XYZ file of C-alpha atoms in Angstrom:
645
model
C 0.000 0.000 0.000
C 1.143 3.564 -0.504
C 0.441 6.463 1.792
C 0.198 9.977 0.462
C 0.020 13.342 2.146
C -3.478 12.478 3.400
C -2.594 9.038 4.669
C -4.156 7.225 1.719
C -3.046 3.710 0.880
C -2.818 1.568 -2.212
C -1.979 -2.068 -2.877
C 1.627 -3.136 -3.236
C 3.441 -6.328 -4.042
C 4.844 -8.381 -1.152
C 8.454 -8.454 -0.066
C 10.275 -10.783 2.223
C 9.750 -10.173 5.897
C 11.212 -11.363 9.117
C 9.766 -12.640 12.351
C 10.552 -10.694 15.493
C 9.859 -13.636 17.820
C 12.994 -14.943 19.509
C 14.161 -16.380 22.789
C 14.041 -19.682 24.730
C 10.749 -21.581 24.459
C 10.111 -21.688 28.207
C 10.592 -17.927 28.593
C 8.302 -17.159 25.679
C 5.706 -19.592 27.046
C 5.795 -17.870 30.462
C 5.498 -14.439 28.837
C 2.563 -15.706 26.769
C 0.793 -16.775 29.961
C 1.047 -13.196 31.228
C -0.069 -11.415 28.068
C -2.098 -13.749 25.871
C -4.255 -15.576 28.408
C -5.416 -12.734 30.620
C -8.891 -12.502 29.043
C -9.722 -16.203 28.921
C -7.908 -16.717 32.236
C -10.248 -14.430 34.180
C -13.411 -16.025 32.763
C -13.817 -18.507 35.675
C -14.602 -15.497 37.869
C -17.915 -14.933 36.088
C -18.594 -17.491 33.304
C -19.885 -20.370 35.471
C -21.824 -17.945 37.650
C -23.570 -16.310 34.710
C -24.632 -19.646 33.258
C -26.533 -20.518 36.432
C -27.363 -17.199 38.125
C -27.411 -14.728 35.240
C -30.393 -13.311 33.396
C -31.578 -16.848 32.534
C -31.113 -18.982 35.654
C -30.463 -22.712 35.872
C -30.898 -24.882 38.940
C -27.455 -26.097 40.124
C -28.475 -29.763 39.941
C -26.691 -32.733 38.402
C -28.235 -32.476 34.917
C -27.287 -28.825 34.522
C -23.867 -28.949 36.194
C -22.727 -31.981 34.187
C -24.171 -30.492 31.005
C -22.568 -27.059 31.448
C -19.169 -28.506 32.409
C -19.236 -30.752 29.348
C -20.164 -27.783 27.128
C -17.267 -25.762 28.580
C -14.755 -28.582 28.057
C -15.762 -29.333 24.476
C -15.977 -25.633 23.628
C -12.387 -25.215 24.771
C -11.311 -28.257 22.780
C -13.129 -27.327 19.550
C -12.902 -23.520 19.523
C -9.610 -22.818 21.263
C -7.508 -25.951 20.754
C -8.691 -27.175 17.358
C -9.958 -24.062 15.560
C -7.538 -21.387 16.754
C -4.377 -23.154 17.947
C -4.343 -25.995 15.424
C -5.886 -24.520 12.265
C -6.112 -20.720 12.262
C -2.660 -20.148 13.752
C -1.205 -21.876 10.683
C -2.433 -18.870 8.675
C 0.184 -16.389 9.814
C 1.079 -13.374 7.699
C 4.887 -13.473 7.934
C 4.607 -14.300 11.627
C 1.734 -11.908 12.449
C -1.822 -12.911 13.341
C -5.218 -11.291 13.823
C -8.162 -10.514 11.552
C -6.377 -7.707 9.672
C -3.218 -9.764 9.160
C -5.337 -12.675 7.904
C -7.246 -10.311 5.634
C -3.981 -8.947 4.201
C -2.789 -12.515 3.579
C -5.981 -13.340 1.661
C -5.824 -10.115 -0.358
C -2.228 -10.739 -1.358
C -2.852 -14.358 -2.344
C -6.187 -13.869 -4.121
C -5.844 -10.409 -5.649
C -6.957 -11.764 -9.033
C -10.331 -12.828 -7.602
C -11.382 -9.230 -6.954
C -15.032 -9.879 -7.836
C -15.722 -11.642 -4.551
C -12.789 -10.712 -2.337
C -14.456 -7.322 -1.768
C -16.992 -9.070 0.449
C -14.183 -10.828 2.323
C -12.540 -7.456 2.952
C -15.767 -6.087 4.426
C -16.061 -9.121 6.709
C -12.501 -8.664 7.922
C -13.107 -4.971 8.569
C -16.309 -5.774 10.479
C -14.410 -8.283 12.644
C -11.984 -5.467 13.476
C -14.903 -3.166 14.265
C -16.378 -5.765 16.637
C -13.013 -6.000 18.383
C -13.380 -2.406 19.566
C -16.704 -3.268 21.217
C -15.075 -6.242 22.903
C -12.102 -4.135 24.060
C -14.509 -1.815 25.876
C -16.493 -4.522 27.659
C -13.551 -6.726 28.739
C -11.924 -4.247 31.177
C -15.302 -3.277 32.614
C -16.612 -6.805 33.260
C -13.246 -8.214 34.361
C -12.430 -5.564 36.954
C -16.028 -5.338 38.207
C -16.321 -9.113 38.652
C -13.101 -9.217 40.676
C -13.938 -6.240 42.894
C -17.408 -7.690 43.523
C -15.624 -10.488 45.365
C -15.332 -8.033 48.264
C -19.041 -8.497 48.901
C -18.357 -12.193 49.574
C -15.704 -11.203 52.127
C -18.117 -8.728 53.760
C -21.466 -7.462 52.385
C -20.648 -4.036 53.829
C -18.183 -3.539 50.967
C -20.983 -3.426 48.380
C -21.243 0.422 48.176
C -17.494 0.558 47.433
C -17.564 -1.814 44.430
C -18.311 0.685 41.653
C -16.135 3.553 43.025
C -13.212 1.159 43.519
C -13.647 -0.353 40.033
C -13.693 3.141 38.507
C -10.565 4.107 40.470
C -8.699 1.013 39.215
C -9.785 1.542 35.608
C -8.862 5.238 35.572
C -5.455 4.390 37.033
C -4.937 1.641 34.470
C -5.640 3.898 31.496
C -3.703 6.811 33.032
C -0.431 4.864 33.103
C -0.629 3.734 29.470
C 1.433 6.676 28.230
C 4.373 5.533 30.366
C 4.528 2.160 28.681
C 4.225 -1.340 30.079
C 7.761 -2.677 29.643
C 8.573 -2.769 33.360
C 5.105 -3.802 34.501
C 4.913 -6.348 31.692
C 7.913 -8.226 33.061
C 5.798 -9.048 36.140
C 2.751 -10.196 34.192
C 4.020 -13.728 33.542
C 4.918 -14.650 37.158
C 1.724 -13.085 38.552
C -0.489 -14.921 36.067
C 1.349 -18.180 36.765
C 0.534 -17.742 40.459
C -3.053 -16.941 39.474
C -3.451 -20.037 37.281
C -1.845 -22.248 39.940
C -4.364 -20.804 42.409
C -7.198 -21.692 39.998
C -5.923 -25.258 39.793
C -5.453 -25.645 43.567
C -8.912 -24.236 44.319
C -10.454 -26.615 41.810
C -8.562 -29.671 43.077
C -9.561 -28.922 46.671
C -13.201 -29.530 45.701
C -12.651 -32.211 43.046
C -11.142 -34.424 45.777
C -14.573 -34.501 47.404
C -16.221 -35.549 44.118
C -13.597 -36.918 41.665
C -16.265 -38.306 39.329
C -16.689 -34.726 38.090
C -13.611 -35.219 35.881
C -15.074 -38.126 33.907
C -18.458 -36.451 33.602
C -16.872 -33.233 32.295
C -14.950 -35.081 29.592
C -17.996 -37.100 28.535
C -19.775 -35.319 25.623
C -22.958 -37.269 26.394
C -23.772 -34.892 29.253
C -23.787 -31.906 26.881
C -25.958 -33.857 24.430
C -28.270 -35.043 27.209
C -28.696 -31.450 28.413
C -29.993 -30.559 24.942
C -32.218 -33.632 24.795
C -33.778 -32.989 28.204
C -34.105 -29.186 28.002
C -33.284 -27.934 24.477
C -34.449 -24.345 25.064
C -32.578 -23.921 28.349
C -29.467 -25.533 26.857
C -29.573 -23.182 23.879
C -29.980 -20.135 26.131
C -27.168 -21.376 28.386
C -24.807 -21.323 25.397
C -24.957 -17.530 25.553
C -23.189 -17.685 28.931
C -21.045 -20.775 28.351
C -19.250 -18.885 25.570
C -17.843 -16.555 28.232
C -15.489 -19.425 29.116
C -13.737 -19.095 25.731
C -13.745 -15.325 25.258
C -10.211 -14.286 24.485
C -9.572 -17.168 22.079
C -8.871 -14.718 19.255
C -6.143 -13.112 21.394
C -4.084 -16.261 20.920
C -4.046 -15.595 17.190
C -3.690 -11.812 17.441
C -0.660 -12.041 19.762
C 1.091 -14.735 17.719
C 3.526 -12.167 16.307
C 4.777 -11.313 19.802
C 5.513 -14.845 20.998
C 5.273 -17.270 18.099
C 2.989 -20.204 17.442
C 4.754 -22.835 19.555
C 5.048 -20.976 22.913
C 1.344 -20.086 22.800
C 0.375 -23.693 22.077
C 2.678 -25.091 24.779
C 1.445 -22.731 27.490
C -2.197 -23.495 26.606
C -1.993 -27.286 26.380
C 0.271 -27.918 29.353
C -0.657 -25.173 31.799
C -3.504 -22.755 31.068
C -6.197 -25.134 29.838
C -5.647 -27.712 32.634
C -5.799 -24.947 35.263
C -8.999 -23.505 33.816
C -10.707 -26.894 33.512
C -9.736 -27.895 37.046
C -11.260 -24.668 38.355
C -14.510 -25.106 36.430
C -14.720 -28.730 37.586
C -14.063 -27.595 41.142
C -16.909 -25.062 40.959
C -19.221 -27.810 39.705
C -18.067 -30.316 42.340
C -18.591 -27.722 45.094
C -22.175 -27.057 43.998
C -23.052 -30.758 43.755
C -21.557 -31.391 47.202
C -23.865 -28.840 48.850
C -27.529 -29.095 49.843
C -29.818 -27.587 47.138
C -30.705 -24.442 49.108
C -27.062 -23.744 49.956
C -26.009 -24.382 46.360
C -28.543 -21.827 45.119
C -26.833 -19.203 47.281
C -23.291 -20.329 46.422
C -23.886 -20.260 42.681
C -24.334 -16.465 42.859
C -20.537 -16.203 43.085
C -19.013 -19.711 43.148
C -15.491 -18.613 42.259
C -14.899 -16.763 45.515
C -16.879 -19.258 47.618
C -14.334 -21.908 46.578
C -11.767 -20.367 48.943
C -11.954 -20.737 52.736
C -13.028 -17.592 54.596
C -9.495 -16.580 55.583
C -8.241 -16.772 51.983
C -11.085 -14.937 50.261
C -9.640 -11.437 50.626
C -6.227 -12.500 49.200
C -8.143 -14.248 46.378
C -10.039 -11.035 45.632
C -6.749 -9.109 45.485
C -5.122 -11.717 43.223
C -8.187 -11.826 40.955
C -8.207 -8.029 40.741
C -4.564 -7.966 39.675
C -5.307 -10.687 37.102
C -8.195 -8.677 35.666
C -5.983 -5.592 35.454
C -3.468 -7.661 33.473
C -6.270 -8.970 31.255
C -7.467 -5.425 30.673
C -3.928 -4.296 29.884
C -3.653 -6.981 27.218
C -6.905 -5.833 25.602
C -5.856 -2.173 25.669
C -2.476 -3.008 24.115
C -4.329 -5.082 21.544
C -6.518 -2.107 20.666
C -3.391 -0.003 20.100
C -1.825 -2.684 17.877
C -4.980 -3.238 15.824
C -5.369 0.515 15.353
C -1.774 0.827 14.172
C -2.328 -1.979 11.653
C -5.559 -0.358 10.458
C -3.796 2.997 9.975
C -0.975 1.431 7.997
C -3.396 -0.614 5.884
C -5.470 2.450 5.063
C -8.650 1.881 7.104
C -8.139 4.592 9.747
C -6.797 8.170 9.418
C -3.367 8.978 10.789
C -3.352 9.154 14.585
C -0.597 10.176 16.955
C 1.386 7.078 17.932
C 3.967 7.158 20.723
C 6.510 4.366 21.122
C 6.902 3.664 24.827
C 9.901 1.353 24.584
C 13.151 1.696 22.662
C 13.723 -2.056 22.815
C 10.236 -3.393 22.003
C 8.801 -2.034 18.753
C 5.336 -3.407 19.518
C 4.862 -1.301 22.656
C 2.969 1.758 21.508
C 0.523 4.278 22.937
C -2.248 6.003 20.974
C -3.794 8.815 23.078
C -7.073 9.113 21.141
C -7.763 5.380 21.398
C -6.739 5.269 25.076
C -9.028 8.044 26.266
C -11.921 6.986 24.028
C -11.709 3.478 25.489
C -11.599 4.851 29.045
C -14.662 7.022 28.444
C -16.641 4.087 27.069
C -15.462 1.683 29.797
C -16.541 4.106 32.545
C -19.857 4.621 30.757
C -20.382 0.848 30.734
C -19.587 0.516 34.443
C -21.984 3.308 35.387
C -24.691 2.280 32.922
C -24.792 -1.457 33.719
C -23.730 -1.287 37.378
C -22.628 -4.914 37.819
C -20.637 -7.593 36.053
C -23.775 -9.724 35.768
C -25.553 -6.992 33.811
C -22.445 -6.503 31.675
C -22.366 -10.227 30.917
C -25.621 -9.688 29.023
C -23.714 -7.402 26.658
C -20.611 -9.602 26.538
C -20.255 -12.376 24.024
C -22.029 -11.160 20.918
C -18.978 -9.264 19.641
C -16.720 -12.217 20.460
C -18.934 -14.791 18.754
C -19.398 -12.485 15.760
C -15.623 -12.185 15.362
C -15.225 -15.959 15.760
C -17.804 -16.529 13.023
C -16.010 -14.127 10.669
C -12.659 -15.769 11.439
C -14.283 -19.025 10.388
C -15.237 -17.531 7.021
C -11.733 -16.134 6.491
C -9.991 -19.395 7.380
C -12.384 -21.245 5.068
C -11.115 -19.107 2.189
C -7.522 -19.828 3.214
C -8.041 -23.598 3.481
C -9.831 -23.869 0.130
C -8.049 -21.344 -2.100
C -4.597 -20.847 -0.552
C -3.685 -24.081 1.212
C -5.835 -26.172 -1.167
C -6.549 -28.793 1.471
C -8.539 -31.952 0.732
C -12.154 -30.911 0.244
C -13.520 -33.652 2.526
C -11.254 -32.567 5.406
C -12.173 -28.926 4.841
C -15.887 -29.748 4.703
C -15.692 -31.694 7.977
C -13.778 -28.941 9.768
C -16.015 -26.160 8.477
C -19.174 -28.069 9.390
C -17.838 -28.436 12.935
C -16.592 -24.835 13.233
C -19.629 -23.163 11.689
C -22.004 -25.422 13.588
C -20.514 -24.378 16.930
C -19.998 -20.720 15.962
C -23.546 -20.287 14.628
C -24.948 -21.931 17.743
C -23.027 -19.566 20.015
C -23.748 -16.495 17.900
C -27.485 -17.186 17.649
C -27.656 -17.853 21.407
C -25.983 -14.521 22.049
C -28.494 -12.736 19.822
C -30.960 -13.326 22.665
C -28.834 -10.887 24.683
C -29.466 -7.969 22.338
C -32.391 -6.475 24.331
C -30.474 -6.883 27.634
C -27.306 -5.095 26.534
C -26.024 -6.985 23.511
C -27.015 -3.962 21.450
C -24.034 -2.040 22.841
C -21.161 -3.937 21.166
C -23.249 -4.136 17.982
C -23.728 -0.359 18.065
C -20.009 0.228 18.648
C -19.198 -2.242 15.889
C -21.573 -0.504 13.466
C -20.074 2.915 14.227
C -16.503 1.632 13.888
C -17.381 -0.215 10.662
C -18.914 2.955 9.204
C -15.818 4.985 10.067
C -13.381 2.389 8.720
C -15.198 1.837 5.429
C -15.883 5.557 4.943
C -12.194 6.369 5.293
C -11.114 3.538 2.980
C -13.674 4.431 0.298
C -13.140 8.179 0.659
C -9.403 8.060 0.154
C -9.858 5.795 -2.880
C -12.161 8.399 -4.434
C -9.804 11.222 -3.484
C -6.811 9.534 -5.081
C -8.847 8.807 -8.214
C -9.903 12.481 -8.482
C -6.314 13.658 -7.959
C -5.033 11.302 -10.653
C -7.624 12.301 -13.256
C -5.463 15.090 -14.664
C -2.029 13.720 -13.829
C 0.762 15.065 -16.061
C 3.429 12.512 -17.072
C 6.798 13.311 -15.521
C 8.879 13.260 -18.767
C 6.547 15.831 -20.350
C 6.792 18.069 -17.279
C 10.593 17.915 -17.267
C 10.832 18.805 -20.962
C 8.265 21.615 -20.896
C 8.430 23.264 -17.477
C 11.800 22.434 -15.970
C 14.049 24.214 -18.530
C 12.297 27.555 -18.107
C 12.120 27.523 -14.306
C 14.799 29.079 -12.126
C 16.753 26.488 -10.083
C 17.684 27.235 -6.495
C 20.170 25.396 -4.250
C 19.006 22.559 -2.034
C 16.750 19.521 -2.178
C 12.943 19.514 -2.412
C 10.999 16.409 -1.359
C 7.428 16.237 -2.696
C 5.269 13.627 -0.966
C 2.923 11.829 -3.342
C 0.644 8.803 -3.230
C 1.249 7.825 -6.835
C 4.460 6.461 -8.301
C 3.547 8.037 -11.633
C 2.877 11.575 -12.788
C 3.644 14.972 -11.310
C 2.614 15.588 -7.662
C 0.056 18.360 -7.137
C 2.334 20.013 -4.599
C 5.086 20.310 -7.235
C 2.723 21.937 -9.737
C 1.430 24.390 -7.108
C 4.923 25.268 -5.966
C 6.075 25.986 -9.516
C 2.902 27.935 -10.272
C 3.198 30.246 -7.253
C 6.939 30.413 -6.516
C 8.249 30.157 -10.120
C 11.320 28.144 -9.004
C 12.580 24.563 -8.745
C 15.257 23.206 -6.424
C 18.412 21.881 -8.014
C 17.459 18.405 -6.774
C 13.829 17.231 -6.644
C 12.635 14.001 -5.034
C 9.172 12.622 -5.747
C 8.652 10.489 -2.663
C 6.066 7.744 -2.177
C 5.742 5.756 1.058
C 4.313 2.307 0.488
C 2.829 0.124 3.215
C 2.719 -3.510 2.207
C 0.425 -6.224 3.478
C 3.256 -7.991 5.308
C 4.347 -6.955 8.822
C 8.051 -6.373 8.091
C 10.362 -6.088 5.087
C 14.111 -6.423 4.765
C 16.056 -3.184 5.215
C 17.902 -3.621 1.924
C 14.580 -3.494 0.106
C 13.498 -0.295 1.831
C 14.145 2.107 -1.056
C 13.933 2.028 -4.838
C 15.160 4.938 -6.997
C 14.367 6.050 -10.546
C 16.517 8.794 -12.067
C 14.604 11.010 -14.542
C 17.612 13.221 -15.241
C 17.791 17.013 -14.805
C 17.984 16.539 -11.026
C 14.626 14.729 -10.727
C 14.374 11.418 -8.857
C 11.459 9.135 -8.020
C 11.969 7.410 -4.640
C 9.715 4.733 -3.173
C 10.179 3.836 0.517
C 8.582 0.537 1.495
C 7.498 -0.515 4.995
C 5.588 -3.392 6.559
C 2.320 -2.642 8.335
C 3.909 -3.233 11.750
C 6.880 -0.918 11.174
C 7.483 2.662 12.259
C 7.870 5.185 9.426
C 10.782 7.630 9.599
C 11.228 9.399 6.247
C 14.335 11.538 7.034
C 16.190 8.537 8.495
C 15.332 6.428 5.459
C 16.333 9.151 2.972
C 19.728 9.498 4.642
C 20.475 5.873 3.691
C 19.268 6.030 0.068
C 21.973 5.569 -2.543
C 22.064 6.612 -6.194
C 20.667 10.121 -5.663
C 23.881 12.116 -5.524
C 25.106 13.610 -2.237
C 23.388 12.303 0.914
C 20.378 14.272 2.159
C 21.160 16.846 4.828
C 18.246 18.043 6.896
C 19.131 21.746 6.725
C 19.377 21.663 2.915
C 16.113 19.764 2.410
C 12.550 21.088 2.241
C 9.515 18.789 2.426
C 6.420 19.818 0.454
C 3.012 18.424 1.411
C -0.318 18.902 -0.328
C -3.302 19.537 1.941
C -6.666 19.024 0.304
C -9.868 20.744 1.400
C -12.649 18.380 0.372
C -15.928 19.622 -1.039
C -18.918 17.294 -0.881
C -20.569 16.946 -4.275
C -23.227 14.944 -6.070
C -20.613 13.081 -8.105
C -20.974 9.269 -8.005
C -19.017 7.596 -5.232
C -20.402 8.070 -1.741
C -23.508 9.504 -0.123
C -23.241 13.177 0.826
C -23.276 12.397 4.559
C -20.372 9.977 4.128
C -18.437 12.542 2.088
C -18.905 15.062 4.895
C -17.864 12.423 7.445
C -14.730 11.647 5.411
C -13.902 15.353 5.138
C -14.229 15.659 8.930
C -11.951 12.649 9.455
C -9.407 14.118 7.042
C -9.367 17.460 8.881
C -8.801 15.733 12.208
C -6.133 13.291 11.041
C -2.681 13.572 12.548
C -0.350 15.895 10.674
C 1.651 14.165 7.948
C 4.659 16.024 9.300
C 4.515 14.122 12.600
C 3.340 10.855 11.076
C 6.342 10.700 8.727
C 8.657 12.241 11.389
C 9.530 15.218 9.188
C 11.547 18.065 10.757
C 9.075 20.746 11.844
C 11.062 23.693 10.453
C 11.585 22.129 7.024
C 7.964 21.504 5.956
C 5.880 23.534 3.494
C 2.160 22.797 3.045
C 0.342 23.790 -0.130
C -3.458 23.706 -0.045
C -6.037 23.032 -2.716
C -9.739 22.222 -3.003
C -11.031 18.921 -4.312
C -14.484 17.505 -5.057
C -15.029 13.804 -4.413
């Protein structure tokens, strides 16, 4: 893709890339426990509770407990282990994962099938839009559910739950600008202690009823639940899915840790700990008299601990939910950066918070927007149980879309055996559709919120992508070929010392900024660079392939700088290393010329008027190209013009 003065992007051919995952397997696996599994790791705090004591209650008897535990186990096996870890994580884009990386992989491999890949692009963009809804709900429900454990320690703490949750969330978002490198080093050990605690708590109750293990692994209990009470079982799926929320994070964070460490930590540590805890919650309920179990099921996670250990458990759970929230926030930053580089979001200010770790970034607009929405959710819903009604529909929607994307990969890119593909897709889509349709029942109770956020984000993303395509097309309508310009205009213009760099989205024709400069200033610099920055649909490219140069003669050069969508763009640093352009570029002898368009909404075919106005607003509020490309502030000249789209 290429980015012009307005941040527009166009398709580019792939280059070789490199993976940035390195280090001993055990260290990467421990780090993955701290970062990747925070979301799914905190689900035992509320998932089992919501299935029995949520908006659609179930009696904590043998039929329901066995059935729900079996559903949880087989959901983890099919969705997390088989779908994501075994199949989808094979579809890495040069080491990177996530919906946008998968979408870029499909686009690059199937660019000749443009007639139907447009729909695939929209699905991938909608999955990204749903992620933003999920990233708002996860911190709210996680922190609230942990702090609510104080009411189990002492009911007198109940008035403090919401104020304390708000205090923790504000503090969490406030420290984002300082980076998470130092805090992140503690995530792994803390989460290991947390998962060990989950396992120990579960085992302490499984000992009293060890048969719970066999009944959890037996799929008959899930089937029997559906046979005996099909409606209740279907409704329960809307809460059971909370046990596997965060599965997509395994794929999204693959670029940070690699495929193998994530698989190892899941299979040998995280999944056993989670299952033991869920089994322990079930064993505890079945070991109690019915009336006592009805009370316990309102918050079984904290009731698993003896009285003297409940307060430490609340503190540990709160720290775990903060870590889970941190992972989601960091994920929102990373996804936004990818979307900017791939041309779906306008330029935003991005701050790198670590000199050593390129992936640690901070985006102020995203940070404060997330905080505002998270606080709104806490105040609007008031409890984690109410929030659970809104949680799940965005996750299951994204899972369903991931299924569509991986189907395209298996059939058209990997070219797997059709019978194997059909069997896998029947299994994946069967489960995903069941979970998604069950979560649609939550729409009146709060499920509308992530759908609303997803719709707004989808509108913004598609409006920007379509708007910049139209803008580039309008700008290129009257493009003058460079050889003609050099022969006709260059000889008559006065040449002044120095180097002029004209940023342009197109690798052909004369940039508008160059024409405007010549028209108004009547001069040309002795050396003129026509510079295009291209963002490719791979995360990284080799440094030796960064720049390509075309010499037009008469002091005119066309330079193309190429970056991966996970890389930081620094134009002056890159220009200083370019060869074949004469003397090296010196900052004080170089002027950068940018074109700034003022868009005028018109009735021309392309977009609806309201979307044109929305695009114009987004363009006005985009981050300055000067900062985005790291251009020296005292060496930039902006030339404005009006443009109808």
